[in-house]
Amino acid sequence: MVTDLLVPAAMLHLLGGLVLAALVHQDASLRGSDRPLLPAVAVFVTGLVGAVGYYLLRERIGSLSPDASHVRAPIGTRLVDLVRSVLLVVGVFLSAIAVTGLGASALVAAGVVAQGSLDYRVAATVLQFVGFGVGVGGYLAVTRDWDLVEVRLPTLRQIGLIAVGVVVLVAAQIVLVRLLAVFSIESAQNQVVSTGQQNPRYFLYMIPVTILLVGPFEELVFRGGVQGILRRTWGPSVAIVVASVLFGFVHWVALTGSSSGAKVTYVAIAAILGLVLGYLYERSRNLVVPAVVHGLYNAVLFGAQYVSATGAA
């Protein structure tokens, strides 16, 4: 039986194929290509093949966990949960701003770090994600909804999911970057990468930070919080898609010096990768799985960025 996730996943493949096809056709036309329709059709066919692939592999993919079945709630209740999930994200970011601002100022005043130094940037990043944890913790404490977040030691099967998830995310990143390069589609750059290119040691510092803080706390917000809230009344499919869209969109504030189109491309890629993390959470119902995958995936990217920036290879 086709799972709840297969339908939106197939639709996203088709939609992604159409959007990329339009962009490729426009780019080829502007560059004076004699046959701009050819690469556009090729991109759309790629999206179509991906959608068909989901259907053909439906039995191997299997069903989501039994308790992830769609709950038919009144539309008013579902809208309230949608607003609640968005407000959770807003609240978490306000918490991160407060913790980062107060904490960084205290560290500078105490002489622990110097304003604008590499240590200051690393400390600010650590404080930001601690702020994420404070925000979600505050929400859970106020609502007493501790069952919203499911955390436990991973089983052997879930460790396998972690390994597969990291490989899939890294492979998807490579393929997407290559496609953007082939079709000359610009993507924005994250501030973390910009900082690391100026001082490659920042990438090395970010490896433990992303494994211990970035992965766990971002997943706590978007998979544990947003996806958990929406799953109850909207079902897992909508929960995964909305959480992934929000996950991609919040990266907008971390992008530097690019056009709006380039930022949209980056946000779309982040949202696509978020779908994988959301699926892993629904399959495992254990926040540790997407948190570890997210952290290790970022660590691989930072390692690659360090090698590229220093020529260590």
PDB file of C-alpha atoms in Angstrom:
ATOM      1  CA  MET A   1       0.000   0.000   0.000  1.00  0.00           C
ATOM      2  CA  VAL A   2       1.268   3.478  -0.852  1.00  0.00           C
ATOM      3  CA  THR A   3       2.296   5.248   2.356  1.00  0.00           C
ATOM      4  CA  ASP A   4       1.040   8.639   3.435  1.00  0.00           C
ATOM      5  CA  LEU A   5       4.421  10.081   2.537  1.00  0.00           C
ATOM      6  CA  LEU A   6       4.594   8.754  -1.028  1.00  0.00           C
ATOM      7  CA  VAL A   7       1.876  10.980  -2.446  1.00  0.00           C
ATOM      8  CA  PRO A   8       3.338  14.351  -1.370  1.00  0.00           C
ATOM      9  CA  ALA A   9       6.847  13.082  -2.169  1.00  0.00           C
ATOM     10  CA  ALA A  10       5.813  12.205  -5.712  1.00  0.00           C
ATOM     11  CA  MET A  11       4.019  15.538  -6.081  1.00  0.00           C
ATOM     12  CA  LEU A  12       7.114  17.381  -4.869  1.00  0.00           C
ATOM     13  CA  HIS A  13       9.220  15.564  -7.460  1.00  0.00           C
ATOM     14  CA  LEU A  14       6.843  16.631 -10.207  1.00  0.00           C
ATOM     15  CA  LEU A  15       6.580  20.180  -8.895  1.00  0.00           C
ATOM     16  CA  GLY A  16      10.345  20.410  -8.493  1.00  0.00           C
ATOM     17  CA  GLY A  17      10.801  19.111 -12.023  1.00  0.00           C
ATOM     18  CA  LEU A  18       8.414  21.724 -13.416  1.00  0.00           C
ATOM     19  CA  VAL A  19      10.018  24.598 -11.502  1.00  0.00           C
ATOM     20  CA  LEU A  20      13.556  23.603 -12.452  1.00  0.00           C
ATOM     21  CA  ALA A  21      12.483  23.011 -16.045  1.00  0.00           C
ATOM     22  CA  ALA A  22      11.104  26.556 -16.227  1.00  0.00           C
ATOM     23  CA  LEU A  23      14.292  28.000 -14.734  1.00  0.00           C
ATOM     24  CA  VAL A  24      16.519  25.979 -17.051  1.00  0.00           C
ATOM     25  CA  HIS A  25      14.490  26.961 -20.118  1.00  0.00           C
ATOM     26  CA  GLN A  26      14.695  30.650 -19.155  1.00  0.00           C
ATOM     27  CA  ASP A  27      18.436  30.420 -18.486  1.00  0.00           C
ATOM     28  CA  ALA A  28      19.115  28.612 -21.779  1.00  0.00           C
ATOM     29  CA  SER A  29      17.067  31.181 -23.688  1.00  0.00           C
ATOM     30  CA  LEU A  30      18.945  34.089 -22.116  1.00  0.00           C
ATOM     31  CA  ARG A  31      22.262  32.480 -23.020  1.00  0.00           C
ATOM     32  CA  GLY A  32      21.142  32.218 -26.639  1.00  0.00           C
ATOM     33  CA  SER A  33      20.830  28.435 -26.850  1.00  0.00           C
ATOM     34  CA  ASP A  34      19.425  27.107 -30.127  1.00  0.00           C
ATOM     35  CA  ARG A  35      17.407  24.456 -28.334  1.00  0.00           C
ATOM     36  CA  PRO A  36      16.464  25.757 -24.867  1.00  0.00           C
ATOM     37  CA  LEU A  37      13.564  23.307 -24.606  1.00  0.00           C
ATOM     38  CA  LEU A  38      15.837  20.236 -24.640  1.00  0.00           C
ATOM     39  CA  PRO A  39      17.518  20.691 -21.215  1.00  0.00           C
ATOM     40  CA  ALA A  40      14.195  21.837 -19.735  1.00  0.00           C
ATOM     41  CA  VAL A  41      12.484  18.627 -20.860  1.00  0.00           C
ATOM     42  CA  ALA A  42      15.410  16.596 -19.525  1.00  0.00           C
ATOM     43  CA  VAL A  43      15.033  18.186 -16.086  1.00  0.00           C
ATOM     44  CA  PHE A  44      11.276  17.600 -16.035  1.00  0.00           C
ATOM     45  CA  VAL A  45      11.751  13.956 -17.054  1.00  0.00           C
ATOM     46  CA  THR A  46      14.183  13.569 -14.150  1.00  0.00           C
ATOM     47  CA  GLY A  47      11.479  14.770 -11.761  1.00  0.00           C
ATOM     48  CA  LEU A  48       8.932  12.470 -13.398  1.00  0.00           C
ATOM     49  CA  VAL A  49      11.247   9.465 -13.083  1.00  0.00           C
ATOM     50  CA  GLY A  50      11.682  10.261  -9.383  1.00  0.00           C
ATOM     51  CA  ALA A  51       7.912  10.370  -8.872  1.00  0.00           C
ATOM     52  CA  VAL A  52       7.391   7.071 -10.711  1.00  0.00           C
ATOM     53  CA  GLY A  53      10.229   5.575  -8.680  1.00  0.00           C
ATOM     54  CA  TYR A  54       8.361   6.237  -5.452  1.00  0.00           C
ATOM     55  CA  TYR A  55       5.406   4.279  -6.774  1.00  0.00           C
ATOM     56  CA  LEU A  56       7.458   1.330  -8.014  1.00  0.00           C
ATOM     57  CA  LEU A  57       9.325   1.053  -4.710  1.00  0.00           C
ATOM     58  CA  ARG A  58       6.262   1.534  -2.528  1.00  0.00           C
ATOM     59  CA  GLU A  59       6.330  -2.000  -1.113  1.00  0.00           C
ATOM     60  CA  ARG A  60      10.034  -1.786  -0.231  1.00  0.00           C
ATOM     61  CA  ILE A  61       9.627   1.567   1.446  1.00  0.00           C
ATOM     62  CA  GLY A  62       6.843   0.182   3.607  1.00  0.00           C
ATOM     63  CA  SER A  63       4.320   1.921   5.811  1.00  0.00           C
ATOM     64  CA  LEU A  64       4.957   4.586   8.376  1.00  0.00           C
ATOM     65  CA  SER A  65       4.672   3.586  12.021  1.00  0.00           C
ATOM     66  CA  PRO A  66       1.109   2.421  12.926  1.00  0.00           C
ATOM     67  CA  ASP A  67       0.504   5.301  15.348  1.00  0.00           C
ATOM     68  CA  ALA A  68       1.282   7.858  12.639  1.00  0.00           C
ATOM     69  CA  SER A  69      -2.122   7.410  11.011  1.00  0.00           C
ATOM     70  CA  HIS A  70      -4.026  10.505   9.961  1.00  0.00           C
ATOM     71  CA  VAL A  71      -6.259  11.955  12.628  1.00  0.00           C
ATOM     72  CA  ARG A  72      -9.324  13.665  11.249  1.00  0.00           C
ATOM     73  CA  ALA A  73      -9.660  16.759  13.395  1.00  0.00           C
ATOM     74  CA  PRO A  74     -11.969  19.737  12.853  1.00  0.00           C
ATOM     75  CA  ILE A  75     -10.529  22.363  10.529  1.00  0.00           C
ATOM     76  CA  GLY A  76     -10.473  24.883  13.359  1.00  0.00           C
ATOM     77  CA  THR A  77      -8.296  22.583  15.484  1.00  0.00           C
ATOM     78  CA  ARG A  78      -5.954  21.965  12.580  1.00  0.00           C
ATOM     79  CA  LEU A  79      -5.589  25.686  11.873  1.00  0.00           C
ATOM     80  CA  VAL A  80      -4.843  26.329  15.548  1.00  0.00           C
ATOM     81  CA  ASP A  81      -2.092  23.687  15.437  1.00  0.00           C
ATOM     82  CA  LEU A  82      -0.705  25.216  12.244  1.00  0.00           C
ATOM     83  CA  VAL A  83      -0.528  28.643  13.881  1.00  0.00           C
ATOM     84  CA  ARG A  84       0.930  27.080  17.027  1.00  0.00           C
ATOM     85  CA  SER A  85       3.733  25.420  15.054  1.00  0.00           C
ATOM     86  CA  VAL A  86       4.630  28.689  13.304  1.00  0.00           C
ATOM     87  CA  LEU A  87       4.557  30.594  16.601  1.00  0.00           C
ATOM     88  CA  LEU A  88       6.816  27.933  18.110  1.00  0.00           C
ATOM     89  CA  VAL A  89       9.416  28.648  15.420  1.00  0.00           C
ATOM     90  CA  VAL A  90       9.084  32.408  15.977  1.00  0.00           C
ATOM     91  CA  GLY A  91       9.360  31.968  19.734  1.00  0.00           C
ATOM     92  CA  VAL A  92      12.412  29.751  19.430  1.00  0.00           C
ATOM     93  CA  PHE A  93      14.195  32.302  17.251  1.00  0.00           C
ATOM     94  CA  LEU A  94      13.350  35.117  19.669  1.00  0.00           C
ATOM     95  CA  SER A  95      14.753  32.950  22.455  1.00  0.00           C
ATOM     96  CA  ALA A  96      17.913  32.338  20.413  1.00  0.00           C
ATOM     97  CA  ILE A  97      18.342  36.085  19.803  1.00  0.00           C
ATOM     98  CA  ALA A  98      17.957  36.830  23.521  1.00  0.00           C
ATOM     99  CA  VAL A  99      20.308  34.072  24.692  1.00  0.00           C
ATOM    100  CA  THR A 100      22.909  34.928  22.040  1.00  0.00           C
ATOM    101  CA  GLY A 101      22.796  38.659  22.730  1.00  0.00           C
ATOM    102  CA  LEU A 102      22.949  38.406  26.514  1.00  0.00           C
ATOM    103  CA  GLY A 103      25.398  35.527  26.567  1.00  0.00           C
ATOM    104  CA  ALA A 104      27.810  37.012  24.029  1.00  0.00           C
ATOM    105  CA  SER A 105      27.771  40.377  25.800  1.00  0.00           C
ATOM    106  CA  ALA A 106      28.516  38.664  29.115  1.00  0.00           C
ATOM    107  CA  LEU A 107      31.441  36.732  27.605  1.00  0.00           C
ATOM    108  CA  VAL A 108      32.903  39.899  26.089  1.00  0.00           C
ATOM    109  CA  ALA A 109      32.461  41.834  29.343  1.00  0.00           C
ATOM    110  CA  ALA A 110      34.154  39.030  31.263  1.00  0.00           C
ATOM    111  CA  GLY A 111      37.087  39.083  28.844  1.00  0.00           C
ATOM    112  CA  VAL A 112      36.503  35.471  27.776  1.00  0.00           C
ATOM    113  CA  VAL A 113      36.254  36.365  24.075  1.00  0.00           C
ATOM    114  CA  ALA A 114      36.966  39.479  22.020  1.00  0.00           C
ATOM    115  CA  GLN A 115      34.226  41.123  19.965  1.00  0.00           C
ATOM    116  CA  GLY A 116      34.419  39.996  16.329  1.00  0.00           C
ATOM    117  CA  SER A 117      37.055  37.304  16.929  1.00  0.00           C
ATOM    118  CA  LEU A 118      36.782  33.708  15.744  1.00  0.00           C
ATOM    119  CA  ASP A 119      36.163  32.564  19.314  1.00  0.00           C
ATOM    120  CA  TYR A 120      33.350  35.109  19.560  1.00  0.00           C
ATOM    121  CA  ARG A 121      31.692  33.728  16.421  1.00  0.00           C
ATOM    122  CA  VAL A 122      31.935  30.154  17.674  1.00  0.00           C
ATOM    123  CA  ALA A 123      30.563  31.163  21.089  1.00  0.00           C
ATOM    124  CA  ALA A 124      27.694  33.056  19.421  1.00  0.00           C
ATOM    125  CA  THR A 125      26.809  29.958  17.368  1.00  0.00           C
ATOM    126  CA  VAL A 126      26.830  27.776  20.482  1.00  0.00           C
ATOM    127  CA  LEU A 127      24.627  30.274  22.336  1.00  0.00           C
ATOM    128  CA  GLN A 128      22.223  30.491  19.402  1.00  0.00           C
ATOM    129  CA  PHE A 129      21.447  26.791  19.488  1.00  0.00           C
ATOM    130  CA  VAL A 130      21.328  26.729  23.267  1.00  0.00           C
ATOM    131  CA  GLY A 131      18.668  29.403  22.775  1.00  0.00           C
ATOM    132  CA  PHE A 132      16.803  27.002  20.493  1.00  0.00           C
ATOM    133  CA  GLY A 133      16.786  24.451  23.289  1.00  0.00           C
ATOM    134  CA  VAL A 134      15.628  27.033  25.833  1.00  0.00           C
ATOM    135  CA  GLY A 135      12.783  28.073  23.515  1.00  0.00           C
ATOM    136  CA  VAL A 136      11.485  24.547  22.953  1.00  0.00           C
ATOM    137  CA  GLY A 137      12.019  23.655  26.614  1.00  0.00           C
ATOM    138  CA  GLY A 138       9.975  26.673  27.624  1.00  0.00           C
ATOM    139  CA  TYR A 139       7.155  25.659  25.285  1.00  0.00           C
ATOM    140  CA  LEU A 140       7.099  22.108  26.647  1.00  0.00           C
ATOM    141  CA  ALA A 141       7.170  23.365  30.233  1.00  0.00           C
ATOM    142  CA  VAL A 142       4.278  25.779  29.675  1.00  0.00           C
ATOM    143  CA  THR A 143       2.124  23.324  27.735  1.00  0.00           C
ATOM    144  CA  ARG A 144       3.228  20.281  29.793  1.00  0.00           C
ATOM    145  CA  ASP A 145       3.301  18.451  26.475  1.00  0.00           C
ATOM    146  CA  TRP A 146       6.448  16.440  27.174  1.00  0.00           C
ATOM    147  CA  ASP A 147       5.188  13.491  25.116  1.00  0.00           C
ATOM    148  CA  LEU A 148       5.491  15.674  22.021  1.00  0.00           C
ATOM    149  CA  VAL A 149       9.205  14.860  21.714  1.00  0.00           C
ATOM    150  CA  GLU A 150      10.170  11.205  21.433  1.00  0.00           C
ATOM    151  CA  VAL A 151      13.770  10.491  22.440  1.00  0.00           C
ATOM    152  CA  ARG A 152      15.379   7.147  23.297  1.00  0.00           C
ATOM    153  CA  LEU A 153      18.487   5.125  22.568  1.00  0.00           C
ATOM    154  CA  PRO A 154      18.484   4.002  18.916  1.00  0.00           C
ATOM    155  CA  THR A 155      18.023   0.351  18.063  1.00  0.00           C
ATOM    156  CA  LEU A 156      20.276  -1.484  15.615  1.00  0.00           C
ATOM    157  CA  ARG A 157      17.691  -0.869  12.890  1.00  0.00           C
ATOM    158  CA  GLN A 158      17.661   2.839  13.685  1.00  0.00           C
ATOM    159  CA  ILE A 159      21.461   2.951  13.581  1.00  0.00           C
ATOM    160  CA  GLY A 160      21.126   1.532  10.067  1.00  0.00           C
ATOM    161  CA  LEU A 161      18.645   4.309   9.256  1.00  0.00           C
ATOM    162  CA  ILE A 162      21.193   6.840  10.500  1.00  0.00           C
ATOM    163  CA  ALA A 163      23.902   5.450   8.223  1.00  0.00           C
ATOM    164  CA  VAL A 164      21.587   5.384   5.210  1.00  0.00           C
ATOM    165  CA  GLY A 165      20.279   8.866   6.013  1.00  0.00           C
ATOM    166  CA  VAL A 166      23.744  10.427   6.074  1.00  0.00           C
ATOM    167  CA  VAL A 167      24.665   8.797   2.757  1.00  0.00           C
ATOM    168  CA  VAL A 168      21.386   9.893   1.149  1.00  0.00           C
ATOM    169  CA  LEU A 169      21.739  13.506   2.320  1.00  0.00           C
ATOM    170  CA  VAL A 170      25.375  13.813   1.216  1.00  0.00           C
ATOM    171  CA  ALA A 171      24.580  12.203  -2.146  1.00  0.00           C
ATOM    172  CA  ALA A 172      21.560  14.482  -2.624  1.00  0.00           C
ATOM    173  CA  GLN A 173      23.689  17.529  -1.812  1.00  0.00           C
ATOM    174  CA  ILE A 174      26.313  16.520  -4.377  1.00  0.00           C
ATOM    175  CA  VAL A 175      23.721  15.851  -7.080  1.00  0.00           C
ATOM    176  CA  LEU A 176      21.858  19.110  -6.445  1.00  0.00           C
ATOM    177  CA  VAL A 177      25.064  21.172  -6.487  1.00  0.00           C
ATOM    178  CA  ARG A 178      26.184  19.520  -9.736  1.00  0.00           C
ATOM    179  CA  LEU A 179      22.800  20.159 -11.342  1.00  0.00           C
ATOM    180  CA  LEU A 180      22.888  23.811 -10.342  1.00  0.00           C
ATOM    181  CA  ALA A 181      26.392  24.122 -11.805  1.00  0.00           C
ATOM    182  CA  VAL A 182      25.447  22.397 -15.074  1.00  0.00           C
ATOM    183  CA  PHE A 183      22.475  24.675 -15.619  1.00  0.00           C
ATOM    184  CA  SER A 184      24.226  27.796 -14.275  1.00  0.00           C
ATOM    185  CA  ILE A 185      21.646  28.312 -11.524  1.00  0.00           C
ATOM    186  CA  GLU A 186      22.992  30.469  -8.714  1.00  0.00           C
ATOM    187  CA  SER A 187      22.500  29.466  -5.083  1.00  0.00           C
ATOM    188  CA  ALA A 188      23.106  31.730  -2.106  1.00  0.00           C
ATOM    189  CA  GLN A 189      25.810  31.102   0.488  1.00  0.00           C
ATOM    190  CA  ASN A 190      25.337  30.557   4.196  1.00  0.00           C
ATOM    191  CA  GLN A 191      27.093  32.952   6.570  1.00  0.00           C
ATOM    192  CA  VAL A 192      28.822  29.962   8.178  1.00  0.00           C
ATOM    193  CA  VAL A 193      30.532  29.147   4.882  1.00  0.00           C
ATOM    194  CA  SER A 194      31.494  32.787   4.320  1.00  0.00           C
ATOM    195  CA  THR A 195      33.060  32.964   7.785  1.00  0.00           C
ATOM    196  CA  GLY A 196      34.896  29.691   7.298  1.00  0.00           C
ATOM    197  CA  GLN A 197      36.328  30.758   3.973  1.00  0.00           C
ATOM    198  CA  GLN A 198      37.879  33.778   5.692  1.00  0.00           C
ATOM    199  CA  ASN A 199      39.250  31.598   8.508  1.00  0.00           C
ATOM    200  CA  PRO A 200      39.140  27.831   7.731  1.00  0.00           C
ATOM    201  CA  ARG A 201      39.661  26.924  11.414  1.00  0.00           C
ATOM    202  CA  TYR A 202      36.036  27.934  11.888  1.00  0.00           C
ATOM    203  CA  PHE A 203      34.985  24.839   9.894  1.00  0.00           C
ATOM    204  CA  LEU A 204      36.925  22.621  12.315  1.00  0.00           C
ATOM    205  CA  TYR A 205      35.272  24.269  15.320  1.00  0.00           C
ATOM    206  CA  MET A 206      31.870  23.830  13.704  1.00  0.00           C
ATOM    207  CA  ILE A 207      32.225  20.052  13.334  1.00  0.00           C
ATOM    208  CA  PRO A 208      31.713  19.247  17.046  1.00  0.00           C
ATOM    209  CA  VAL A 209      29.265  22.155  17.389  1.00  0.00           C
ATOM    210  CA  THR A 210      27.034  20.840  14.630  1.00  0.00           C
ATOM    211  CA  ILE A 211      27.086  17.267  15.946  1.00  0.00           C
ATOM    212  CA  LEU A 212      26.408  18.219  19.567  1.00  0.00           C
ATOM    213  CA  LEU A 213      24.179  21.281  19.134  1.00  0.00           C
ATOM    214  CA  VAL A 214      23.061  22.234  15.622  1.00  0.00           C
ATOM    215  CA  GLY A 215      21.706  18.842  14.576  1.00  0.00           C
ATOM    216  CA  PRO A 216      19.985  18.002  17.890  1.00  0.00           C
ATOM    217  CA  PHE A 217      18.443  21.424  18.533  1.00  0.00           C
ATOM    218  CA  GLU A 218      17.294  22.152  14.974  1.00  0.00           C
ATOM    219  CA  GLU A 219      15.675  18.710  14.876  1.00  0.00           C
ATOM    220  CA  LEU A 220      14.142  19.357  18.293  1.00  0.00           C
ATOM    221  CA  VAL A 221      12.471  22.458  16.860  1.00  0.00           C
ATOM    222  CA  PHE A 222      11.384  21.297  13.411  1.00  0.00           C
ATOM    223  CA  ARG A 223      10.910  17.550  13.694  1.00  0.00           C
ATOM    224  CA  GLY A 224      10.119  17.209  17.393  1.00  0.00           C
ATOM    225  CA  GLY A 225       8.183  20.454  17.795  1.00  0.00           C
ATOM    226  CA  VAL A 226       6.641  21.520  14.475  1.00  0.00           C
ATOM    227  CA  GLN A 227       6.254  18.057  12.965  1.00  0.00           C
ATOM    228  CA  GLY A 228       5.060  16.630  16.277  1.00  0.00           C
ATOM    229  CA  ILE A 229       2.361  19.280  16.696  1.00  0.00           C
ATOM    230  CA  LEU A 230       1.063  18.981  13.139  1.00  0.00           C
ATOM    231  CA  ARG A 231       1.163  15.177  13.038  1.00  0.00           C
ATOM    232  CA  ARG A 232      -1.614  14.910  15.583  1.00  0.00           C
ATOM    233  CA  THR A 233      -4.262  16.752  13.599  1.00  0.00           C
ATOM    234  CA  TRP A 234      -2.931  16.973  10.023  1.00  0.00           C
ATOM    235  CA  GLY A 235      -1.290  13.571   9.730  1.00  0.00           C
ATOM    236  CA  PRO A 236       2.363  12.724   8.989  1.00  0.00           C
ATOM    237  CA  SER A 237       2.425  13.780   5.326  1.00  0.00           C
ATOM    238  CA  VAL A 238       1.375  17.385   5.909  1.00  0.00           C
ATOM    239  CA  ALA A 239       3.500  17.527   9.071  1.00  0.00           C
ATOM    240  CA  ILE A 240       6.647  16.504   7.203  1.00  0.00           C
ATOM    241  CA  VAL A 241       6.059  18.903   4.312  1.00  0.00           C
ATOM    242  CA  VAL A 242       5.186  21.939   6.464  1.00  0.00           C
ATOM    243  CA  ALA A 243       8.075  21.314   8.878  1.00  0.00           C
ATOM    244  CA  SER A 244      10.449  20.987   5.914  1.00  0.00           C
ATOM    245  CA  VAL A 245       9.190  24.186   4.286  1.00  0.00           C
ATOM    246  CA  LEU A 246       9.619  26.104   7.549  1.00  0.00           C
ATOM    247  CA  PHE A 247      13.040  24.506   8.016  1.00  0.00           C
ATOM    248  CA  GLY A 248      14.091  25.717   4.575  1.00  0.00           C
ATOM    249  CA  PHE A 249      12.569  29.168   4.963  1.00  0.00           C
ATOM    250  CA  VAL A 250      14.297  30.018   8.267  1.00  0.00           C
ATOM    251  CA  HIS A 251      17.675  29.597   6.550  1.00  0.00           C
ATOM    252  CA  TRP A 252      16.882  32.772   4.594  1.00  0.00           C
ATOM    253  CA  VAL A 253      18.135  34.985   7.441  1.00  0.00           C
ATOM    254  CA  ALA A 254      21.522  33.214   7.395  1.00  0.00           C
ATOM    255  CA  LEU A 255      22.197  33.858   3.696  1.00  0.00           C
ATOM    256  CA  THR A 256      24.538  36.580   2.518  1.00  0.00           C
ATOM    257  CA  GLY A 257      25.094  38.793  -0.507  1.00  0.00           C
ATOM    258  CA  SER A 258      22.934  37.111  -3.124  1.00  0.00           C
ATOM    259  CA  SER A 259      19.857  37.858  -5.183  1.00  0.00           C
ATOM    260  CA  SER A 260      16.414  36.795  -4.013  1.00  0.00           C
ATOM    261  CA  GLY A 261      16.377  34.076  -6.677  1.00  0.00           C
ATOM    262  CA  ALA A 262      19.624  32.604  -5.361  1.00  0.00           C
ATOM    263  CA  LYS A 263      18.230  32.636  -1.825  1.00  0.00           C
ATOM    264  CA  VAL A 264      15.056  30.889  -2.962  1.00  0.00           C
ATOM    265  CA  THR A 265      17.203  28.175  -4.535  1.00  0.00           C
ATOM    266  CA  TYR A 266      19.091  27.646  -1.269  1.00  0.00           C
ATOM    267  CA  VAL A 267      15.855  27.570   0.730  1.00  0.00           C
ATOM    268  CA  ALA A 268      14.355  25.015  -1.675  1.00  0.00           C
ATOM    269  CA  ILE A 269      17.394  22.745  -1.341  1.00  0.00           C
ATOM    270  CA  ALA A 270      17.251  22.972   2.464  1.00  0.00           C
ATOM    271  CA  ALA A 271      13.530  22.120   2.376  1.00  0.00           C
ATOM    272  CA  ILE A 272      14.175  19.080   0.167  1.00  0.00           C
ATOM    273  CA  LEU A 273      16.833  17.823   2.574  1.00  0.00           C
ATOM    274  CA  GLY A 274      14.378  18.493   5.406  1.00  0.00           C
ATOM    275  CA  LEU A 275      11.931  16.050   3.812  1.00  0.00           C
ATOM    276  CA  VAL A 276      14.487  13.272   4.273  1.00  0.00           C
ATOM    277  CA  LEU A 277      14.959  14.166   7.940  1.00  0.00           C
ATOM    278  CA  GLY A 278      11.198  14.328   8.450  1.00  0.00           C
ATOM    279  CA  TYR A 279      10.738  10.918   6.867  1.00  0.00           C
ATOM    280  CA  LEU A 280      13.461   9.430   9.075  1.00  0.00           C
ATOM    281  CA  TYR A 281      11.679  10.773  12.151  1.00  0.00           C
ATOM    282  CA  GLU A 282       8.363   9.258  11.114  1.00  0.00           C
ATOM    283  CA  ARG A 283       9.983   5.919  10.313  1.00  0.00           C
ATOM    284  CA  SER A 284      11.834   5.741  13.618  1.00  0.00           C
ATOM    285  CA  ARG A 285       9.666   7.898  15.911  1.00  0.00           C
ATOM    286  CA  ASN A 286      12.938   8.655  17.660  1.00  0.00           C
ATOM    287  CA  LEU A 287      14.345  12.184  17.483  1.00  0.00           C
ATOM    288  CA  VAL A 288      17.867  10.832  17.953  1.00  0.00           C
ATOM    289  CA  VAL A 289      17.824   9.440  14.406  1.00  0.00           C
ATOM    290  CA  PRO A 290      17.301  12.696  12.423  1.00  0.00           C
ATOM    291  CA  ALA A 291      19.387  14.634  14.986  1.00  0.00           C
ATOM    292  CA  VAL A 292      22.442  12.417  14.453  1.00  0.00           C
ATOM    293  CA  VAL A 293      21.919  12.316  10.676  1.00  0.00           C
ATOM    294  CA  HIS A 294      21.646  16.113  10.543  1.00  0.00           C
ATOM    295  CA  GLY A 295      24.736  16.620  12.685  1.00  0.00           C
ATOM    296  CA  LEU A 296      26.888  14.133  10.769  1.00  0.00           C
ATOM    297  CA  TYR A 297      25.723  15.480   7.407  1.00  0.00           C
ATOM    298  CA  ASN A 298      26.717  19.021   8.400  1.00  0.00           C
ATOM    299  CA  ALA A 299      30.016  17.703   9.766  1.00  0.00           C
ATOM    300  CA  VAL A 300      30.809  16.087   6.403  1.00  0.00           C
ATOM    301  CA  LEU A 301      30.066  19.371   4.615  1.00  0.00           C
ATOM    302  CA  PHE A 302      32.228  21.370   7.028  1.00  0.00           C
ATOM    303  CA  GLY A 303      35.051  18.874   6.622  1.00  0.00           C
ATOM    304  CA  ALA A 304      34.816  19.179   2.854  1.00  0.00           C
ATOM    305  CA  GLN A 305      34.752  22.971   3.114  1.00  0.00           C
ATOM    306  CA  TYR A 306      37.881  22.925   5.289  1.00  0.00           C
ATOM    307  CA  VAL A 307      39.718  20.726   2.789  1.00  0.00           C
ATOM    308  CA  SER A 308      38.625  23.000  -0.059  1.00  0.00           C
ATOM    309  CA  ALA A 309      39.614  26.203   1.776  1.00  0.00           C
ATOM    310  CA  THR A 310      43.034  24.956   2.886  1.00  0.00           C
ATOM    311  CA  GLY A 311      43.936  22.678  -0.020  1.00  0.00           C
ATOM    312  CA  ALA A 312      44.589  19.939   2.538  1.00  0.00           C
ATOM    313  CA  ALA A 313      43.702  17.295  -0.006  1.00  0.00           C
TER     314      ALA A 313
END
